[in-house]
Coordinates of C-alpha atoms and ligand atoms in Angstrom, one line a residue:
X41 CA 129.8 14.1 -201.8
X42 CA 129.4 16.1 -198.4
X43 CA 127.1 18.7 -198.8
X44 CA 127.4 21.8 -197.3
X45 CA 124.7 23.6 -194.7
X46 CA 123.0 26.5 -194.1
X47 CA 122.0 28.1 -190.7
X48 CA 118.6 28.1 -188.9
X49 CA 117.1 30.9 -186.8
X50 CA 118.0 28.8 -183.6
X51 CA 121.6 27.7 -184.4
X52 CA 120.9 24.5 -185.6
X53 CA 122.7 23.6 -189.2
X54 CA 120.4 22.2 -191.6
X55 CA 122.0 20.4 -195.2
X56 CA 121.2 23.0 -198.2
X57 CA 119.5 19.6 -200.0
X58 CA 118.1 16.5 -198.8
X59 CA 116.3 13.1 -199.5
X60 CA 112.4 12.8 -199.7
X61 CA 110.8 9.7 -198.9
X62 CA 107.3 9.9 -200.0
X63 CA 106.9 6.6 -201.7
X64 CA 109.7 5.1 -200.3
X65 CA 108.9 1.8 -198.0
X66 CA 109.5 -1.7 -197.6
X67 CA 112.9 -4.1 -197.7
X68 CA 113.3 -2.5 -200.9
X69 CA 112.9 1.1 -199.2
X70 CA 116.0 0.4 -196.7
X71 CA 118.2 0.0 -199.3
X72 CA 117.1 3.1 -201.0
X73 CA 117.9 5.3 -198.5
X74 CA 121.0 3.2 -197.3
X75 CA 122.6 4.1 -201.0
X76 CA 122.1 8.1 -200.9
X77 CA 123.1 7.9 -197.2
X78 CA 126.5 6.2 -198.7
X79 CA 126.3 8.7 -201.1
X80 CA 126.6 11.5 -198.5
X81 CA 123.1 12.5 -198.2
X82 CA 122.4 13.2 -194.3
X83 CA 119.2 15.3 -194.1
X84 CA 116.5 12.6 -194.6
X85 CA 112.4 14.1 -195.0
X86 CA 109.8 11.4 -193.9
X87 CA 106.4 11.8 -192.3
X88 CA 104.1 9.6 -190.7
X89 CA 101.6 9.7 -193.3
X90 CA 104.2 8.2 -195.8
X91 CA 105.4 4.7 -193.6
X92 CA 108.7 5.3 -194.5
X93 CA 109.7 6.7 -190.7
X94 CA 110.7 2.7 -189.6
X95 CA 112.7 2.3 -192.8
X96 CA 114.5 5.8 -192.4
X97 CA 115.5 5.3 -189.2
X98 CA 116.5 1.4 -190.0
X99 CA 118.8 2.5 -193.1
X100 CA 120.2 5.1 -190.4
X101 CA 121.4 2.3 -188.2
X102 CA 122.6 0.4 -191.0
X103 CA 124.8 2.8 -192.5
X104 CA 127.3 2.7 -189.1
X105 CA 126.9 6.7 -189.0
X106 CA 126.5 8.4 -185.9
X107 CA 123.6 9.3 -185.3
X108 CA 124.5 13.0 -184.6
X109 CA 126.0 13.6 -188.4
X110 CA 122.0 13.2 -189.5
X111 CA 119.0 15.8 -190.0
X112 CA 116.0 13.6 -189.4
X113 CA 112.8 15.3 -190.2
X114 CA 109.4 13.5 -189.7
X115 CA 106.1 15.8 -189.9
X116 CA 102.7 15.3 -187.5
X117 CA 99.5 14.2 -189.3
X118 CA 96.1 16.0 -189.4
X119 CA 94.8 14.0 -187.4
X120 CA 96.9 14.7 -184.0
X121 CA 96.3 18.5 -183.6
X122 CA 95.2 17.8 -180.4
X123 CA 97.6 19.4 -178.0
X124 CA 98.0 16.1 -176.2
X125 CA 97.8 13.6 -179.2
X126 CA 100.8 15.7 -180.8
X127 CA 102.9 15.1 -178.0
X128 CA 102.0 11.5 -177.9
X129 CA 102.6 10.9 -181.8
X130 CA 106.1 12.5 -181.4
X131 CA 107.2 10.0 -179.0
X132 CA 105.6 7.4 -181.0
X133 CA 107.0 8.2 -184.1
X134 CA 110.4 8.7 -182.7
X135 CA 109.7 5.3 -181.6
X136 CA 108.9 4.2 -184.8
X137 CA 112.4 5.5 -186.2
X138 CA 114.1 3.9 -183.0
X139 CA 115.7 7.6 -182.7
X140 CA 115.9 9.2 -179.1
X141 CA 115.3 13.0 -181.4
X142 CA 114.1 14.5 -184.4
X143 CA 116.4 16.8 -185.8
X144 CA 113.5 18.9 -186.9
X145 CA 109.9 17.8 -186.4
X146 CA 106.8 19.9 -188.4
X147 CA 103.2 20.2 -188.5
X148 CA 102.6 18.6 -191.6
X149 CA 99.3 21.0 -193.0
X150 CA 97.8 23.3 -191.0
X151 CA 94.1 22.2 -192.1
X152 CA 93.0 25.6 -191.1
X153 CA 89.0 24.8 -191.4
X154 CA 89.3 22.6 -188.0
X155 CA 91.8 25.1 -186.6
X156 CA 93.7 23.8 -184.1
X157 CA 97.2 23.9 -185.7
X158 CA 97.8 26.6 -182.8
X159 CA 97.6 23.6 -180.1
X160 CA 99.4 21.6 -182.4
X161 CA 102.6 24.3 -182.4
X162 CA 102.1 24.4 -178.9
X163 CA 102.5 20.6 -178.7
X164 CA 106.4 20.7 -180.8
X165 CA 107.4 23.7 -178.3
X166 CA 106.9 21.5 -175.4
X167 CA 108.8 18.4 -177.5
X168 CA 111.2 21.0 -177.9
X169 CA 111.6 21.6 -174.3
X170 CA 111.5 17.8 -173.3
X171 CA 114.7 17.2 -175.7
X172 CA 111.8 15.4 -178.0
X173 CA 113.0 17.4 -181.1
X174 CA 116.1 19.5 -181.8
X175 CA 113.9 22.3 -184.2
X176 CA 110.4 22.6 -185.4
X177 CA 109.0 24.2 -188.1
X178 CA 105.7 23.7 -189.8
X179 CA 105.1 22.6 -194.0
X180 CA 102.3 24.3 -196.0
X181 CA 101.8 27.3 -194.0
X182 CA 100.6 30.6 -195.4
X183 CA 101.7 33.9 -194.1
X184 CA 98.4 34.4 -192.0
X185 CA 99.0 30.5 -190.2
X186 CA 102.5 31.5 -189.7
X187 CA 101.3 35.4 -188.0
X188 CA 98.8 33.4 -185.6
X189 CA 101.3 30.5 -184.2
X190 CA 104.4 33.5 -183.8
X191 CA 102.0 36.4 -182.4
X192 CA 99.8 33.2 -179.9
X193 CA 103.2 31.8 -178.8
X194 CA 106.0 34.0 -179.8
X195 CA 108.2 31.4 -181.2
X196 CA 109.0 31.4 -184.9
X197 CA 109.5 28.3 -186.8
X198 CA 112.4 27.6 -188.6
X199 CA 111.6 26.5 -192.0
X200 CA 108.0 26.5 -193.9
X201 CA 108.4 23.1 -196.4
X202 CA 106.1 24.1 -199.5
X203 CA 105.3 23.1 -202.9
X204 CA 107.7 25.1 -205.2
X205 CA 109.0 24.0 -208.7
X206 CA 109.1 25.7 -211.7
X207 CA 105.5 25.9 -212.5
X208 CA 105.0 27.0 -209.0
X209 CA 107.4 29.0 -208.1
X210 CA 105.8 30.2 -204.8
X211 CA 107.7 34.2 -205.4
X212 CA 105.6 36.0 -202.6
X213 CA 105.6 33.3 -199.9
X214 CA 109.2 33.0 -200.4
X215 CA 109.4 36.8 -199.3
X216 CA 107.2 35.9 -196.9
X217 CA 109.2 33.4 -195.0
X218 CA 112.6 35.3 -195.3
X219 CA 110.6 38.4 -193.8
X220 CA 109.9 36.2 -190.4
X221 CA 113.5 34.8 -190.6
X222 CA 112.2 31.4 -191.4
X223 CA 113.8 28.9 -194.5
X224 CA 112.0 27.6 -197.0
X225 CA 112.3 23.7 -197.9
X226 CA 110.7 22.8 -201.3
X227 CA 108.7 19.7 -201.8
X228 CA 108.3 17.8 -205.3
X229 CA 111.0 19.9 -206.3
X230 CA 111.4 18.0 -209.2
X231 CA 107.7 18.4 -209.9
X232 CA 107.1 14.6 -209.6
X233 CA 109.5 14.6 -212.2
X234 CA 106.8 15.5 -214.9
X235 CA 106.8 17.5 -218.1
X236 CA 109.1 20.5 -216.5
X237 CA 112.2 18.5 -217.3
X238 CA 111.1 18.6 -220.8
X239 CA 110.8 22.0 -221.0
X240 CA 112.8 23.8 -223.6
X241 CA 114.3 26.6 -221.0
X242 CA 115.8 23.6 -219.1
X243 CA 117.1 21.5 -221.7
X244 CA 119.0 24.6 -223.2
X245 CA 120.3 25.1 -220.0
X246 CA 121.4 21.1 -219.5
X247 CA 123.3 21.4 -222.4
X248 CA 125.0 24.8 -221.9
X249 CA 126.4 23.6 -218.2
X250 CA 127.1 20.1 -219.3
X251 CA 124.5 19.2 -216.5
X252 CA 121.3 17.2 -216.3
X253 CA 118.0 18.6 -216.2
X254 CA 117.5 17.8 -212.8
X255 CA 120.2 19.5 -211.5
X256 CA 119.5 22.6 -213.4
X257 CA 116.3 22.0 -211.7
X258 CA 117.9 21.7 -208.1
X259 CA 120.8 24.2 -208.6
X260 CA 117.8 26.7 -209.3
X261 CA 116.3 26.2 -206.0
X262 CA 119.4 26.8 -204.0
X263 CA 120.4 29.9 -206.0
X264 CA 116.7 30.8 -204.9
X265 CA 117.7 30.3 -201.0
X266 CA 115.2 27.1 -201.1
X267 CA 116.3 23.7 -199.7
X268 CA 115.2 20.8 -201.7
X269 CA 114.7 17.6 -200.9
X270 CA 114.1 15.1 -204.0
X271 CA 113.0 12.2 -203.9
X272 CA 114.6 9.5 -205.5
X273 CA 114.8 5.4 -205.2
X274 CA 117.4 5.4 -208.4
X275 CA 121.4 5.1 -207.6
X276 CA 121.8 7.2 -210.5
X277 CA 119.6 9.8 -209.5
X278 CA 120.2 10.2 -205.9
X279 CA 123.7 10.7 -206.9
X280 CA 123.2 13.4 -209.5
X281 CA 120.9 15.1 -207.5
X282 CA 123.6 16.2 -204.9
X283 CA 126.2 16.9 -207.5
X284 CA 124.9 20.6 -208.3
X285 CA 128.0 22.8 -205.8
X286 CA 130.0 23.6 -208.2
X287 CA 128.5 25.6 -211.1
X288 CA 125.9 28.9 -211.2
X289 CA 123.3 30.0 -213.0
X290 CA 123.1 33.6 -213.9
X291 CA 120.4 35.6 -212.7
X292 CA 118.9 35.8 -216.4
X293 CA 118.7 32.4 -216.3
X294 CA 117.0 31.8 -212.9
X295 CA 114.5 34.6 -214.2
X296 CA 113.7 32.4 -217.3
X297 CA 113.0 29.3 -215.0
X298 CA 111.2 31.6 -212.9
X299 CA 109.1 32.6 -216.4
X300 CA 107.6 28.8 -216.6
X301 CA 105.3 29.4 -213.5
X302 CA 101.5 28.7 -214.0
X303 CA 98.5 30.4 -212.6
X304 CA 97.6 27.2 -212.0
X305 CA 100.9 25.4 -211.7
X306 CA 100.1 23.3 -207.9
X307 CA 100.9 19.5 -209.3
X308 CA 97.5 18.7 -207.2
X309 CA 96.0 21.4 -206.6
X310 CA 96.5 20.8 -203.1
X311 CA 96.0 24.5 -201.7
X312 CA 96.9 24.6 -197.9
X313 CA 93.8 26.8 -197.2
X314 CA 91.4 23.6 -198.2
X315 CA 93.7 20.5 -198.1
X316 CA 92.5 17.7 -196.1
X317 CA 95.2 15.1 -195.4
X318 CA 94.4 11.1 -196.4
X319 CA 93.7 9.6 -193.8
Ligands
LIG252 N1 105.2 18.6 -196.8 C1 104.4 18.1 -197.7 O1 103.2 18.3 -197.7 C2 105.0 17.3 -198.8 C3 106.3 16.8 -198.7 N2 106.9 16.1 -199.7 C4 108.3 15.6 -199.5 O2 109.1 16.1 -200.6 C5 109.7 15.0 -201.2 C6 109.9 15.2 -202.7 O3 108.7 15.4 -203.4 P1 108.1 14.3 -204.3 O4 106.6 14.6 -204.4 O5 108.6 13.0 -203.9 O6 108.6 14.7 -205.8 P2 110.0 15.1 -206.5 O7 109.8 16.4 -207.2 O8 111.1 14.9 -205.6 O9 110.0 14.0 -207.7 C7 110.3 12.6 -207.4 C8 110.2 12.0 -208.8 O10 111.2 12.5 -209.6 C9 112.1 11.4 -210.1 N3 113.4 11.9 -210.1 C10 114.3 12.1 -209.0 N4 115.4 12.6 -209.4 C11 115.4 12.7 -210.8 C12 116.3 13.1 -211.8 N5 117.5 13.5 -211.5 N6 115.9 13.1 -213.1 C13 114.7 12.6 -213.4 N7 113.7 12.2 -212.5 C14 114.1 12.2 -211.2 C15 111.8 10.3 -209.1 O11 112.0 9.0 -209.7 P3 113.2 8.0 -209.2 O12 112.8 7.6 -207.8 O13 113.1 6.9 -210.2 O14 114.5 8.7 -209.3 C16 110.4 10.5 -208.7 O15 109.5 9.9 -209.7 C17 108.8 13.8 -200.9 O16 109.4 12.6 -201.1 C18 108.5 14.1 -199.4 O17 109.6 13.8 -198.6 C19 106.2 15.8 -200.8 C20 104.9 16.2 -201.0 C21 104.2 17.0 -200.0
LIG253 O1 103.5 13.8 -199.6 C1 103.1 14.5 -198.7 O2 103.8 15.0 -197.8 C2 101.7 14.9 -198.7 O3 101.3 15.8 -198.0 C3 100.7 14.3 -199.7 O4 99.5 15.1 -199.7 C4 101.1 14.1 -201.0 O5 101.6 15.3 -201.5 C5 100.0 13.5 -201.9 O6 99.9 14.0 -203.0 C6 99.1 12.5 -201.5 O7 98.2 12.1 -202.5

């Protein structure tokens, strides 16, 4: 299935869905990913908080594709915001991955109590510069983190990865991002797969378009302008999950998706403005 791609703010062409990798690792792991990259997937999402980056970059290798047909995305932990540790855990983690780039490299949370996710930004425009990473972008941003990095450094980022599913849809930091020019990648966009693909809104819809409920799920997203990146270690699923190009919902029916959103919808309740990473 190729999938088609959508344009960031600095030229680069991003895949309008992707593979997650949280909870993806081992042996087992590289044939995971090897069997949605034969299934045409090409933007893969790891971090180094999820020791998945060696098996990513291992199933890349074994698949025989050029390197240059992938989106490689890896995201810098907490723990690095340090101007100079950032730029060290790049080139480790590239190392890791046995890749010479990332395709797009992000701060992973901007843990705004210690507050130095500034330096960190910093940090990626330099890897920029030094050929380290093709874009950056940052994941779990708020509008005020994104207004201090752009007005301290003047460079934008090119996509803000957040939480959004149907019980968090995320409707004013969606605005948000398209307002700075920046796209927005959705994480558990599946919700974990939890009780949203049960919902009744969904299931009507799976049977109306002859498709399953997590590509209503998925389809809704992109209709939305959001790029999602499932995760999935099932043949089955991996392959469903890319096969949502060729049908639409209408705009009554992305509203009733929309309608499922909670006050209280986060899976976690990880909020970006008090989240401390694991480790
Ligand atoms: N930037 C950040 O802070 C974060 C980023 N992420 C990234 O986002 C990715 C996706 O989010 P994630 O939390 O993994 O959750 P997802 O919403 O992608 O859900 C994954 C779960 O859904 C199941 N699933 C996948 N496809 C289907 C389907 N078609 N029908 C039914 N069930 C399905 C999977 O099971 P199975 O494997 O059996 O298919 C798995 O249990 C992560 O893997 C990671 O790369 C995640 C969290 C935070
Ligand atoms: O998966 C990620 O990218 C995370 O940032 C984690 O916080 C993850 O969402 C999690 O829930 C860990 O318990």
């Amino acid at each position: 299935m190729k999938i088609p791609n959508r344009l960031l703010n600095d030229g680069h062409l991003i895949p309008k869905i992707g593979l997650g990798t949280y909870q993806i690792r081992g042996g087992q792991g590289i044939d995971q990913v090897l069997s949605a990259i034969q299934d045409g997937y090409r933007l893969l999402d790891t971090s180094t908080n999820y020791d998945s980056e060696g098996i990513v970059g291992e199933a890349i290798r074994r698949s025989g594709i050029p390197r240059s047909e992938f989106f490689v995305t890896s995201k810098l932990p907490g723990k690095y915001h340090h101007y100079d540790d950032a730029l060290l855990m790049i080139q480790e983690s590239l190392c890791r991955m046995g890749l010479e780039y990332f395709d797009l490299y992000l701060i992973h949370w901007p843990l705004p109590k210690i507050g130095l996710y500034v330096q960190a930004w910093r940090a990626l425009i330099t890897a920029k510069k030094l050929g380290l990473c093709r874009s950056i972008g940052v994941s779990n941003f708020e509008p005020e983190h994104l207004d201090k990095i752009i007005t301290e450094t003047g460079v934008t980022p090119v996509i803000n990865q957040i939480e959004i599913h149907p019980y968090w849809i995320q409707k004013k930091l969606l605005r948000e991002n398209e307002k700075r020019n920046i796209l927005t990648e959705a994480w558990s966009p599946l919700g974990r797969g939890n009780s949203i693909l049960q919902e009744k809104i969904i299931t009507d819809l799976s049977e109306k378009y002859q498709k399953n409920v997590g590509q209503i799920v998925l389809r809704w997203h992109v209709q939305r302008g959001v790029i999602p990146i499932p995760k999935s270690s099932n043949l089955n699923h991996q392959r469903e999950n890319t096969d949502i190009f060729d049908f639409s919902l209408t705009s009554k029916e992305i509203d009733a998706i929309n309608s499922l959103s909670k006050p209280t919808g986060r899976i976690d309740n990880q909020d970006p403005n008090n989240y401390e990473e694991f480790d």
